[in-house]
Amino acid sequence: MDSHLPRFLYRKGVPVWRDVVVLKWVAQIASAVLVIAFIYFLISNLLEAAEARGLGLGYGFLKTAAGFPMAESVIPYDPSRSFGYALWAGFLNTIKVSIVGIFLATILGLIAALARLSTNWLVRNIAGVYVNIIRNIPLLVQLFIWYFGIFQQLPGVNQALSLPGPVYLSQRGLYMVGMLPTDTFSEWLPFLVGGLVLSWLAYRLLLAYQVRSGRATYPALVGLILLIGLPSVGWLIASAPPLEKSVPVLGNFNFTGGLRLTPEFAALLAGLVVYTGAFIAEVIRGGILSVSKGQIEAAKAMGLSSIQTLRLVTLPLALRVIIPPLISQYLNLTKNSSLAVAIGFVDMFFVGRTIINQAGQALPVFILIMAIYLSLSLFTSLILNFYNRRVQLVER
Amino acid sequence: MATSESIVTRPPQPGIVVWLKKNLFSNWLNTLLTVFSVTVIFLTARGLINWIFFQADWAPVVQNLRLYAVGPYPAEQIWRVWVIVYMVSAMMGVSAGKWGGTVLVFARAMGVAYLLLALLPIALEYLGINTRLMLGGNLLAILAGYLAGSRLERRNRLKARWVLLAWLASFGLTILLLGGFRNVAVLPRVESGQWGGLMLTFLLATVGIVASFPIGVLLALGRQSKLPIVKAMCITFIEVVRGVPLVTILFMTSILLPLFLPDTLRIDRVLRAMLGMTLFAAAYMAENVRGGLQSISRGQYEAAHAMGLNNFQTTLLIILPQALRVVIPAIVGQFIALFMDTTLAIIIGLLELLAVGSAILNSNPQWLLLDMEVYAFIALIFWVFTYSMAYASRRVEQAVGLGVR
């Protein structure tokens, strides 16, 4: 030991430059200082540029009038509304395409997964071709094909393609029969929600009782009766039907009535659904294949019927494998919906870009948009962690 | 012995009728599905053939092959691209000679692709004799590389790290060669705004993967580290980047970055896009590498420490070599994903493959309604590359036995 060095350079007889604890802290502080200095460098440049060019950095602009129209919106919108409101409308459009997309992609993925597991050689291979083609072509190229290659080249309104349904396809978009809410819808809504909640509750409680007592309580049947029964009662009680069928009719220049999907929305939806469906198909197929044959044979040996085997053995085991990657596919679909900007669907990203072009508030708008996407994905991983913890407990 | 001979004869191979019965007509539902599938296949095939050969007008594709390949890169400088292509072919041949196996399969596939391209049934006016000869010449480059590589390998004179270093060097050379220099008459400067097409697509993806590799490894190590501040910073970066769409990151680096840098530091557009791709890829790379790090058993750390290696040596010499070997398939998968993600560069105004297609459509009013032809062609290009890469990577996995453990 170099005894001629001052004593404060030693801790428990070890020189500080060899002390692991000290070295670790030095490394941490050094790296933190480096990162902070880098961020400081960036921000000081930004402030300089902001002052020199008169860029605003606050969020005050969110209250000023937007001044640009939006092709479609879930909530009533006109250019006199504020930027903040426009961004909110864009966010709702993102959510709209995501929810519809997730729903349809799951159905498509499920069908494709079952087809890939089919014993029929042709069906199996058709599904395989679908998955292998779609997964190996960039989503943006597919969106271009859907939008520029298909929806933009549809005939005009007067020669609209008519599909059974009736569904009309034209340059103005997709028109189909819709169920539109009427005045009495708000009276009927409690019955609908009540039916959903009660049937779920009844199912859980009766199933728990059945497991505990061993007596058959028919949880699925009771749940189904409640699910269908309550809304039907509400429908009969209501003074007028709460939903009204609306059929698109060709007028002089355009269709009236019915449900309209704009070409942008329809193309984005089709692209996202077909693309994500292929990924979901692989997720579901992997999950079902992960259930070992022994489990199913054991269930058969216990005397469970094939439906009971599926419901009580195969599905719970497969779902545990399927759900985490499935949720991240849902998140991917939501994030991928930002590609809407390339085909002109007014989602949150599109609105954000328009605001940047109009008001020049690039940084605040961007921070806001990134924060929203980030909280969506953090929320998703929160759900995932919660789910993983739950299935892990079940496992042990 | 006559009886045992009759026992060992192979069971009769199931005939085609048996196969059909088992796979297509086992019960009435299957029969129904088969009839339905055959109808679907027939209608689709008829429609496709009809469209491809009779209805579609392939003029915007056939007449602009050079644009798809290199974008607006000046025609008199195109020899530089050829040099790069030849370099890659030769390197591929050498690697095939060195490692054989899957690399050899891949090199062969490359050769076949060149041959097919050289013999494309297109009028000479759009794909000239010279271009065809240059394409065919790559076959020779691959063959020469293969012969040299396998001969050196047989004499044990070719170290793996040299080949890898040469690949890295050829990558740097590619950038220098494409960009050129201001004051050199032989290699005049070609601004990156003139890079485009499939070339730019490959460049963006390759730069993204190569540059993100060291960053990703550092981030993964930081995330695993026991130092709380370093760990927190790494996790923040990884989760923020993975939590937002790539478009926002590209937008950020292409529009916002200039605001954050002093006026003296101007980065051009392609470089900014590369930066965005790299940052994006680094976060995903970090997660891949983390998977590899987590697969290393604790015994390896303990053994290394028992041998007297310090933390740094343990990581560099023991842990990383094993962890990186495990994640090779994941990195290939990420490269494929990044290759497809380069299409997003169209949104920030780069002339990559998809943007070239859209520019070609706008360049001639006669091609106004030929979107389907152009985008289907681009989809085909992407599909051929990604599918063959995915196929090769699966073969590598099987050959090395990765993913089985």
mmCIF file of C-alpha atoms in Angstrom, chain B residues 60-380:
data_model
loop_
_atom_site.group_PDB
_atom_site.id
_atom_site.type_symbol
_atom_site.label_atom_id
_atom_site.label_comp_id
_atom_site.label_asym_id
_atom_site.label_seq_id
_atom_site.Cartn_x
_atom_site.Cartn_y
_atom_site.Cartn_z
ATOM 1 C CA PRO B 60 -44.183 2.096 -66.990
ATOM 2 C CA VAL B 61 -42.332 -0.884 -65.547
ATOM 3 C CA VAL B 62 -40.416 -2.104 -68.582
ATOM 4 C CA GLN B 63 -39.356 1.315 -69.832
ATOM 5 C CA ASN B 64 -37.910 2.499 -66.524
ATOM 6 C CA LEU B 65 -35.888 -0.403 -65.188
ATOM 7 C CA ARG B 66 -32.877 1.825 -64.539
ATOM 8 C CA LEU B 67 -34.956 4.200 -62.414
ATOM 9 C CA TYR B 68 -36.224 1.334 -60.293
ATOM 10 C CA ALA B 69 -32.683 0.129 -59.803
ATOM 11 C CA VAL B 70 -30.815 3.343 -58.991
ATOM 12 C CA GLY B 71 -33.291 6.231 -59.145
ATOM 13 C CA PRO B 72 -31.952 9.510 -60.536
ATOM 14 C CA TYR B 73 -28.306 8.474 -60.129
ATOM 15 C CA PRO B 74 -26.473 10.083 -63.105
ATOM 16 C CA ALA B 75 -26.243 7.668 -66.036
ATOM 17 C CA GLU B 76 -22.595 8.428 -66.813
ATOM 18 C CA GLN B 77 -21.644 7.537 -63.218
ATOM 19 C CA ILE B 78 -23.524 4.266 -63.152
ATOM 20 C CA TRP B 79 -20.296 2.289 -63.465
ATOM 21 C CA ARG B 80 -19.762 2.944 -59.764
ATOM 22 C CA VAL B 81 -22.904 1.000 -58.978
ATOM 23 C CA TRP B 82 -21.630 -1.824 -61.169
ATOM 24 C CA VAL B 83 -18.335 -1.854 -59.297
ATOM 25 C CA ILE B 84 -20.260 -2.213 -56.043
ATOM 26 C CA VAL B 85 -22.452 -4.981 -57.430
ATOM 27 C CA TYR B 86 -19.394 -6.855 -58.679
ATOM 28 C CA MET B 87 -17.680 -6.378 -55.339
ATOM 29 C CA VAL B 88 -20.648 -7.847 -53.500
ATOM 30 C CA SER B 89 -20.857 -10.762 -55.957
ATOM 31 C CA ALA B 90 -17.172 -11.576 -55.559
ATOM 32 C CA MET B 91 -17.409 -11.316 -51.769
ATOM 33 C CA MET B 92 -20.435 -13.574 -51.841
ATOM 34 C CA GLY B 93 -18.410 -16.111 -53.881
ATOM 35 C CA VAL B 94 -15.493 -15.959 -51.446
ATOM 36 C CA SER B 95 -17.837 -16.395 -48.483
ATOM 37 C CA ALA B 96 -19.484 -19.363 -50.193
ATOM 38 C CA GLY B 97 -16.063 -20.899 -50.743
ATOM 39 C CA LYS B 98 -15.140 -20.254 -47.143
ATOM 40 C CA TRP B 99 -18.239 -21.518 -45.378
ATOM 41 C CA GLY B 100 -20.058 -23.607 -47.988
ATOM 42 C CA GLY B 101 -23.448 -24.916 -46.841
ATOM 43 C CA THR B 102 -26.177 -22.326 -46.709
ATOM 44 C CA VAL B 103 -23.972 -19.487 -47.915
ATOM 45 C CA LEU B 104 -23.230 -21.589 -50.981
ATOM 46 C CA VAL B 105 -26.952 -22.147 -51.538
ATOM 47 C CA PHE B 106 -27.466 -18.416 -51.273
ATOM 48 C CA ALA B 107 -24.610 -17.632 -53.671
ATOM 49 C CA ARG B 108 -26.051 -20.103 -56.173
ATOM 50 C CA ALA B 109 -29.464 -18.455 -55.859
ATOM 51 C CA MET B 110 -27.801 -15.093 -56.514
ATOM 52 C CA GLY B 111 -26.143 -16.482 -59.624
ATOM 53 C CA VAL B 112 -29.429 -17.861 -60.920
ATOM 54 C CA ALA B 113 -31.060 -14.490 -60.243
ATOM 55 C CA TYR B 114 -28.393 -12.693 -62.302
ATOM 56 C CA LEU B 115 -28.839 -15.183 -65.124
ATOM 57 C CA LEU B 116 -32.612 -14.738 -65.110
ATOM 58 C CA LEU B 117 -32.251 -10.945 -65.068
ATOM 59 C CA ALA B 118 -29.804 -11.083 -67.968
ATOM 60 C CA LEU B 119 -32.235 -13.195 -69.995
ATOM 61 C CA LEU B 120 -35.396 -11.219 -69.136
ATOM 62 C CA PRO B 121 -37.757 -11.355 -72.134
ATOM 63 C CA ILE B 122 -37.841 -7.583 -72.597
ATOM 64 C CA ALA B 123 -37.076 -5.600 -75.734
ATOM 65 C CA LEU B 124 -33.373 -4.776 -76.110
ATOM 66 C CA GLU B 125 -34.254 -1.131 -76.280
ATOM 67 C CA TYR B 126 -35.184 -1.172 -72.561
ATOM 68 C CA LEU B 127 -32.633 -3.685 -71.294
ATOM 69 C CA GLY B 128 -29.628 -3.331 -73.548
ATOM 70 C CA ILE B 129 -26.997 -5.894 -74.515
ATOM 71 C CA ASN B 130 -24.394 -4.136 -72.368
ATOM 72 C CA THR B 131 -26.524 -4.304 -69.250
ATOM 73 C CA ARG B 132 -27.303 -7.949 -69.902
ATOM 74 C CA LEU B 133 -23.616 -8.730 -70.332
ATOM 75 C CA MET B 134 -22.766 -6.841 -67.152
ATOM 76 C CA LEU B 135 -25.424 -8.815 -65.285
ATOM 77 C CA GLY B 136 -24.129 -12.092 -66.695
ATOM 78 C CA GLY B 137 -20.588 -11.090 -65.786
ATOM 79 C CA ASN B 138 -21.571 -11.273 -62.148
ATOM 80 C CA LEU B 139 -21.839 -15.020 -62.573
ATOM 81 C CA LEU B 140 -18.126 -15.038 -63.346
ATOM 82 C CA ALA B 141 -17.436 -12.796 -60.344
ATOM 83 C CA ILE B 142 -19.248 -15.214 -58.049
ATOM 84 C CA LEU B 143 -17.459 -18.190 -59.621
ATOM 85 C CA ALA B 144 -14.018 -16.536 -59.363
ATOM 86 C CA GLY B 145 -14.672 -15.594 -55.765
ATOM 87 C CA TYR B 146 -15.836 -19.113 -54.999
ATOM 88 C CA LEU B 147 -12.782 -20.740 -56.550
ATOM 89 C CA ALA B 148 -10.395 -18.391 -54.750
ATOM 90 C CA GLY B 149 -12.265 -18.772 -51.482
ATOM 91 C CA SER B 150 -12.484 -22.551 -51.526
ATOM 92 C CA ARG B 151 -8.838 -22.946 -52.579
ATOM 93 C CA LEU B 152 -7.608 -20.681 -49.789
ATOM 94 C CA GLU B 153 -9.910 -22.431 -47.371
ATOM 95 C CA ARG B 154 -8.515 -25.820 -48.299
ATOM 96 C CA ARG B 155 -5.022 -24.566 -47.480
ATOM 97 C CA ASN B 156 -6.387 -23.042 -44.277
ATOM 98 C CA ARG B 157 -5.193 -19.600 -45.307
ATOM 99 C CA LEU B 158 -8.525 -17.783 -45.038
ATOM 100 C CA LYS B 159 -9.464 -16.635 -41.560
ATOM 101 C CA ALA B 160 -13.151 -15.979 -40.907
ATOM 102 C CA ARG B 161 -12.426 -12.596 -39.374
ATOM 103 C CA TRP B 162 -10.682 -11.450 -42.568
ATOM 104 C CA VAL B 163 -13.755 -12.221 -44.610
ATOM 105 C CA LEU B 164 -15.959 -10.406 -42.127
ATOM 106 C CA LEU B 165 -13.578 -7.450 -42.089
ATOM 107 C CA ALA B 166 -13.594 -7.397 -45.882
ATOM 108 C CA TRP B 167 -17.402 -7.258 -45.827
ATOM 109 C CA LEU B 168 -17.280 -4.323 -43.452
ATOM 110 C CA ALA B 169 -14.648 -2.609 -45.602
ATOM 111 C CA SER B 170 -16.690 -3.151 -48.757
ATOM 112 C CA PHE B 171 -19.591 -1.488 -46.968
ATOM 113 C CA GLY B 172 -17.528 1.612 -46.239
ATOM 114 C CA LEU B 173 -16.169 1.559 -49.772
ATOM 115 C CA THR B 174 -19.719 1.458 -51.136
ATOM 116 C CA ILE B 175 -20.635 4.700 -49.374
ATOM 117 C CA LEU B 176 -17.434 6.455 -50.499
ATOM 118 C CA LEU B 177 -17.810 5.237 -54.067
ATOM 119 C CA LEU B 178 -21.439 6.278 -54.374
ATOM 120 C CA GLY B 179 -20.884 9.703 -52.860
ATOM 121 C CA GLY B 180 -17.608 10.513 -54.591
ATOM 122 C CA PHE B 181 -15.478 13.507 -53.750
ATOM 123 C CA ARG B 182 -15.666 17.226 -54.472
ATOM 124 C CA ASN B 183 -12.301 17.705 -56.108
ATOM 125 C CA VAL B 184 -11.631 14.374 -57.770
ATOM 126 C CA ALA B 185 -12.266 14.347 -61.512
ATOM 127 C CA VAL B 186 -12.613 10.566 -61.756
ATOM 128 C CA LEU B 187 -15.092 10.362 -58.900
ATOM 129 C CA PRO B 188 -17.112 13.590 -58.970
ATOM 130 C CA ARG B 189 -19.486 14.205 -56.125
ATOM 131 C CA VAL B 190 -22.986 12.735 -56.505
ATOM 132 C CA GLU B 191 -25.239 14.393 -53.948
ATOM 133 C CA SER B 192 -27.244 11.927 -51.886
ATOM 134 C CA GLY B 193 -30.408 13.548 -53.220
ATOM 135 C CA GLN B 194 -29.636 11.720 -56.452
ATOM 136 C CA TRP B 195 -29.433 8.300 -54.836
ATOM 137 C CA GLY B 196 -32.589 6.308 -55.254
ATOM 138 C CA GLY B 197 -34.434 3.181 -56.193
ATOM 139 C CA LEU B 198 -33.629 -0.287 -54.981
ATOM 140 C CA MET B 199 -30.065 0.865 -54.348
ATOM 141 C CA LEU B 200 -31.196 3.409 -51.768
ATOM 142 C CA THR B 201 -33.588 0.896 -50.234
ATOM 143 C CA PHE B 202 -30.723 -1.553 -49.695
ATOM 144 C CA LEU B 203 -28.440 1.205 -48.478
ATOM 145 C CA LEU B 204 -30.926 2.465 -45.882
ATOM 146 C CA ALA B 205 -31.571 -1.028 -44.544
ATOM 147 C CA THR B 206 -27.897 -2.022 -44.469
ATOM 148 C CA VAL B 207 -26.747 1.199 -42.837
ATOM 149 C CA GLY B 208 -29.577 0.869 -40.338
ATOM 150 C CA ILE B 209 -28.592 -2.657 -39.324
ATOM 151 C CA VAL B 210 -24.819 -2.189 -39.377
ATOM 152 C CA ALA B 211 -24.837 1.113 -37.491
ATOM 153 C CA SER B 212 -27.484 0.007 -35.032
ATOM 154 C CA PHE B 213 -25.537 -3.115 -34.102
ATOM 155 C CA PRO B 214 -22.925 -1.545 -31.784
ATOM 156 C CA ILE B 215 -25.495 0.868 -30.321
ATOM 157 C CA GLY B 216 -27.932 -1.970 -29.751
ATOM 158 C CA VAL B 217 -25.313 -4.111 -28.018
ATOM 159 C CA LEU B 218 -24.348 -1.213 -25.735
ATOM 160 C CA LEU B 219 -28.001 -0.494 -24.954
ATOM 161 C CA ALA B 220 -28.656 -4.156 -24.172
ATOM 162 C CA LEU B 221 -25.637 -4.305 -21.870
ATOM 163 C CA GLY B 222 -26.766 -1.060 -20.246
ATOM 164 C CA ARG B 223 -30.218 -2.454 -19.683
ATOM 165 C CA GLN B 224 -28.758 -5.553 -18.011
ATOM 166 C CA SER B 225 -26.276 -3.566 -15.947
ATOM 167 C CA LYS B 226 -26.473 -3.157 -12.199
ATOM 168 C CA LEU B 227 -25.836 0.601 -12.386
ATOM 169 C CA PRO B 228 -29.257 2.192 -11.788
ATOM 170 C CA ILE B 229 -28.705 5.481 -13.641
ATOM 171 C CA VAL B 230 -27.266 3.818 -16.765
ATOM 172 C CA LYS B 231 -30.006 1.214 -16.672
ATOM 173 C CA ALA B 232 -32.747 3.833 -16.388
ATOM 174 C CA MET B 233 -31.387 5.826 -19.317
ATOM 175 C CA CYS B 234 -31.130 2.741 -21.531
ATOM 176 C CA ILE B 235 -34.631 1.537 -20.647
ATOM 177 C CA THR B 236 -36.056 4.989 -21.338
ATOM 178 C CA PHE B 237 -34.465 5.163 -24.764
ATOM 179 C CA ILE B 238 -35.477 1.622 -25.741
ATOM 180 C CA GLU B 239 -39.070 1.896 -24.574
ATOM 181 C CA VAL B 240 -39.666 5.356 -26.021
ATOM 182 C CA VAL B 241 -38.372 4.361 -29.442
ATOM 183 C CA ARG B 242 -40.239 1.061 -29.463
ATOM 184 C CA GLY B 243 -43.402 2.742 -28.266
ATOM 185 C CA VAL B 244 -43.841 5.133 -31.186
ATOM 186 C CA PRO B 245 -44.331 4.387 -34.898
ATOM 187 C CA LEU B 246 -41.299 4.551 -37.194
ATOM 188 C CA VAL B 247 -42.931 7.405 -39.131
ATOM 189 C CA THR B 248 -42.742 9.684 -36.114
ATOM 190 C CA ILE B 249 -39.044 8.868 -35.621
ATOM 191 C CA LEU B 250 -38.260 9.504 -39.278
ATOM 192 C CA PHE B 251 -40.206 12.758 -39.111
ATOM 193 C CA MET B 252 -38.391 13.705 -35.978
ATOM 194 C CA THR B 253 -34.921 13.216 -37.478
ATOM 195 C CA SER B 254 -35.815 14.723 -40.834
ATOM 196 C CA ILE B 255 -37.778 17.793 -39.714
ATOM 197 C CA LEU B 256 -36.981 18.426 -36.076
ATOM 198 C CA LEU B 257 -33.301 17.481 -35.993
ATOM 199 C CA PRO B 258 -32.119 20.604 -37.869
ATOM 200 C CA LEU B 259 -33.750 22.690 -35.133
ATOM 201 C CA PHE B 260 -31.680 20.957 -32.496
ATOM 202 C CA LEU B 261 -28.345 21.376 -34.229
ATOM 203 C CA PRO B 262 -26.296 24.543 -34.622
ATOM 204 C CA ASP B 263 -26.515 26.244 -38.020
ATOM 205 C CA THR B 264 -22.956 25.221 -38.824
ATOM 206 C CA LEU B 265 -23.867 21.550 -38.618
ATOM 207 C CA ARG B 266 -26.093 20.667 -41.563
ATOM 208 C CA ILE B 267 -26.822 17.022 -42.270
ATOM 209 C CA ASP B 268 -28.314 16.117 -45.619
ATOM 210 C CA ARG B 269 -31.637 14.414 -46.015
ATOM 211 C CA VAL B 270 -30.537 10.864 -46.749
ATOM 212 C CA LEU B 271 -28.186 10.923 -43.786
ATOM 213 C CA ARG B 272 -30.975 12.171 -41.533
ATOM 214 C CA ALA B 273 -33.195 9.328 -42.697
ATOM 215 C CA MET B 274 -30.348 6.886 -42.040
ATOM 216 C CA LEU B 275 -29.999 8.347 -38.569
ATOM 217 C CA GLY B 276 -33.703 7.786 -37.928
ATOM 218 C CA MET B 277 -33.546 4.215 -39.207
ATOM 219 C CA THR B 278 -30.491 3.568 -37.045
ATOM 220 C CA LEU B 279 -32.042 4.926 -33.852
ATOM 221 C CA PHE B 280 -35.183 2.923 -34.521
ATOM 222 C CA ALA B 281 -33.283 -0.268 -35.325
ATOM 223 C CA ALA B 282 -30.990 0.173 -32.310
ATOM 224 C CA ALA B 283 -33.877 -0.082 -29.855
ATOM 225 C CA TYR B 284 -35.128 -3.306 -31.431
ATOM 226 C CA MET B 285 -31.584 -4.624 -31.771
ATOM 227 C CA ALA B 286 -31.096 -4.000 -28.043
ATOM 228 C CA GLU B 287 -34.108 -6.160 -27.258
ATOM 229 C CA ASN B 288 -32.855 -8.934 -29.534
ATOM 230 C CA VAL B 289 -29.416 -8.864 -27.952
ATOM 231 C CA ARG B 290 -30.994 -8.827 -24.517
ATOM 232 C CA GLY B 291 -32.728 -12.076 -25.426
ATOM 233 C CA GLY B 292 -29.316 -13.535 -26.246
ATOM 234 C CA LEU B 293 -27.777 -12.222 -23.022
ATOM 235 C CA GLN B 294 -30.575 -13.752 -20.981
ATOM 236 C CA SER B 295 -29.986 -17.132 -22.604
ATOM 237 C CA ILE B 296 -26.451 -17.315 -21.147
ATOM 238 C CA SER B 297 -26.406 -19.359 -17.979
ATOM 239 C CA ARG B 298 -25.049 -17.872 -14.769
ATOM 240 C CA GLY B 299 -22.404 -20.556 -14.651
ATOM 241 C CA GLN B 300 -20.638 -18.841 -17.535
ATOM 242 C CA TYR B 301 -20.281 -15.604 -15.549
ATOM 243 C CA GLU B 302 -19.175 -17.467 -12.446
ATOM 244 C CA ALA B 303 -16.662 -19.574 -14.367
ATOM 245 C CA ALA B 304 -15.218 -16.485 -16.053
ATOM 246 C CA HIS B 305 -14.867 -14.695 -12.735
ATOM 247 C CA ALA B 306 -13.304 -17.785 -11.187
ATOM 248 C CA MET B 307 -10.736 -17.722 -13.997
ATOM 249 C CA GLY B 308 -9.806 -14.237 -12.834
ATOM 250 C CA LEU B 309 -11.376 -12.275 -15.687
ATOM 251 C CA ASN B 310 -12.800 -8.897 -14.706
ATOM 252 C CA ASN B 311 -16.286 -7.712 -15.650
ATOM 253 C CA PHE B 312 -15.159 -6.097 -18.882
ATOM 254 C CA GLN B 313 -13.210 -9.152 -20.045
ATOM 255 C CA THR B 314 -16.038 -11.484 -19.048
ATOM 256 C CA THR B 315 -18.531 -9.526 -21.147
ATOM 257 C CA LEU B 316 -16.281 -9.108 -24.158
ATOM 258 C CA LEU B 317 -14.655 -12.544 -24.304
ATOM 259 C CA ILE B 318 -17.153 -14.919 -22.742
ATOM 260 C CA ILE B 319 -20.697 -13.555 -22.738
ATOM 261 C CA LEU B 320 -21.027 -11.515 -25.953
ATOM 262 C CA PRO B 321 -19.597 -14.141 -28.354
ATOM 263 C CA GLN B 322 -22.107 -16.703 -27.094
ATOM 264 C CA ALA B 323 -25.033 -14.282 -26.828
ATOM 265 C CA LEU B 324 -24.525 -12.838 -30.326
ATOM 266 C CA ARG B 325 -24.371 -16.319 -31.850
ATOM 267 C CA VAL B 326 -27.795 -17.074 -30.447
ATOM 268 C CA VAL B 327 -29.375 -13.900 -31.816
ATOM 269 C CA ILE B 328 -28.180 -14.204 -35.437
ATOM 270 C CA PRO B 329 -31.593 -15.422 -36.678
ATOM 271 C CA ALA B 330 -33.331 -12.603 -34.824
ATOM 272 C CA ILE B 331 -30.977 -10.062 -36.405
ATOM 273 C CA VAL B 332 -31.650 -11.479 -39.869
ATOM 274 C CA GLY B 333 -35.362 -11.187 -39.131
ATOM 275 C CA GLN B 334 -34.830 -7.613 -38.065
ATOM 276 C CA PHE B 335 -32.908 -6.849 -41.237
ATOM 277 C CA ILE B 336 -35.815 -8.165 -43.288
ATOM 278 C CA ALA B 337 -38.258 -6.027 -41.303
ATOM 279 C CA LEU B 338 -36.025 -2.977 -41.697
ATOM 280 C CA PHE B 339 -35.674 -3.640 -45.413
ATOM 281 C CA MET B 340 -39.457 -3.447 -45.703
ATOM 282 C CA ASP B 341 -39.642 -0.442 -43.385
ATOM 283 C CA THR B 342 -37.392 1.591 -45.684
ATOM 284 C CA THR B 343 -40.508 2.242 -47.775
ATOM 285 C CA LEU B 344 -41.566 4.759 -45.112
ATOM 286 C CA ALA B 345 -38.775 7.020 -46.370
ATOM 287 C CA ILE B 346 -41.235 8.056 -49.090
ATOM 288 C CA ILE B 347 -43.132 10.006 -46.436
ATOM 289 C CA ILE B 348 -40.106 12.208 -45.730
ATOM 290 C CA GLY B 349 -39.415 12.666 -49.432
ATOM 291 C CA LEU B 350 -36.617 10.232 -50.249
ATOM 292 C CA LEU B 351 -36.600 8.558 -53.643
ATOM 293 C CA GLU B 352 -36.519 4.948 -52.523
ATOM 294 C CA LEU B 353 -38.121 2.181 -54.558
ATOM 295 C CA LEU B 354 -41.735 2.991 -53.748
ATOM 296 C CA ALA B 355 -41.215 6.715 -54.308
ATOM 297 C CA VAL B 356 -39.569 5.999 -57.673
ATOM 298 C CA GLY B 357 -42.692 4.047 -58.642
ATOM 299 C CA SER B 358 -44.972 6.891 -57.701
ATOM 300 C CA ALA B 359 -42.736 9.438 -59.469
ATOM 301 C CA ILE B 360 -42.767 7.338 -62.656
ATOM 302 C CA LEU B 361 -46.560 7.205 -62.581
ATOM 303 C CA ASN B 362 -46.714 10.988 -62.323
ATOM 304 C CA SER B 363 -44.131 11.535 -65.037
ATOM 305 C CA ASN B 364 -46.314 10.494 -67.961
ATOM 306 C CA PRO B 365 -50.030 11.302 -68.280
ATOM 307 C CA GLN B 366 -50.564 8.112 -70.297
ATOM 308 C CA TRP B 367 -49.616 6.059 -67.257
ATOM 309 C CA LEU B 368 -52.099 7.779 -65.005
ATOM 310 C CA LEU B 369 -54.179 4.689 -64.329
ATOM 311 C CA LEU B 370 -51.422 2.113 -64.257
ATOM 312 C CA ASP B 371 -50.879 2.248 -60.485
ATOM 313 C CA MET B 372 -51.680 -1.425 -60.076
ATOM 314 C CA GLU B 373 -48.984 -2.547 -62.519
ATOM 315 C CA VAL B 374 -46.268 -0.413 -60.939
ATOM 316 C CA TYR B 375 -47.068 -1.216 -57.320
ATOM 317 C CA ALA B 376 -47.572 -4.904 -58.065
ATOM 318 C CA PHE B 377 -44.107 -4.912 -59.636
ATOM 319 C CA ILE B 378 -42.628 -3.214 -56.566
ATOM 320 C CA ALA B 379 -44.435 -5.668 -54.304
ATOM 321 C CA LEU B 380 -42.936 -8.506 -56.334
#
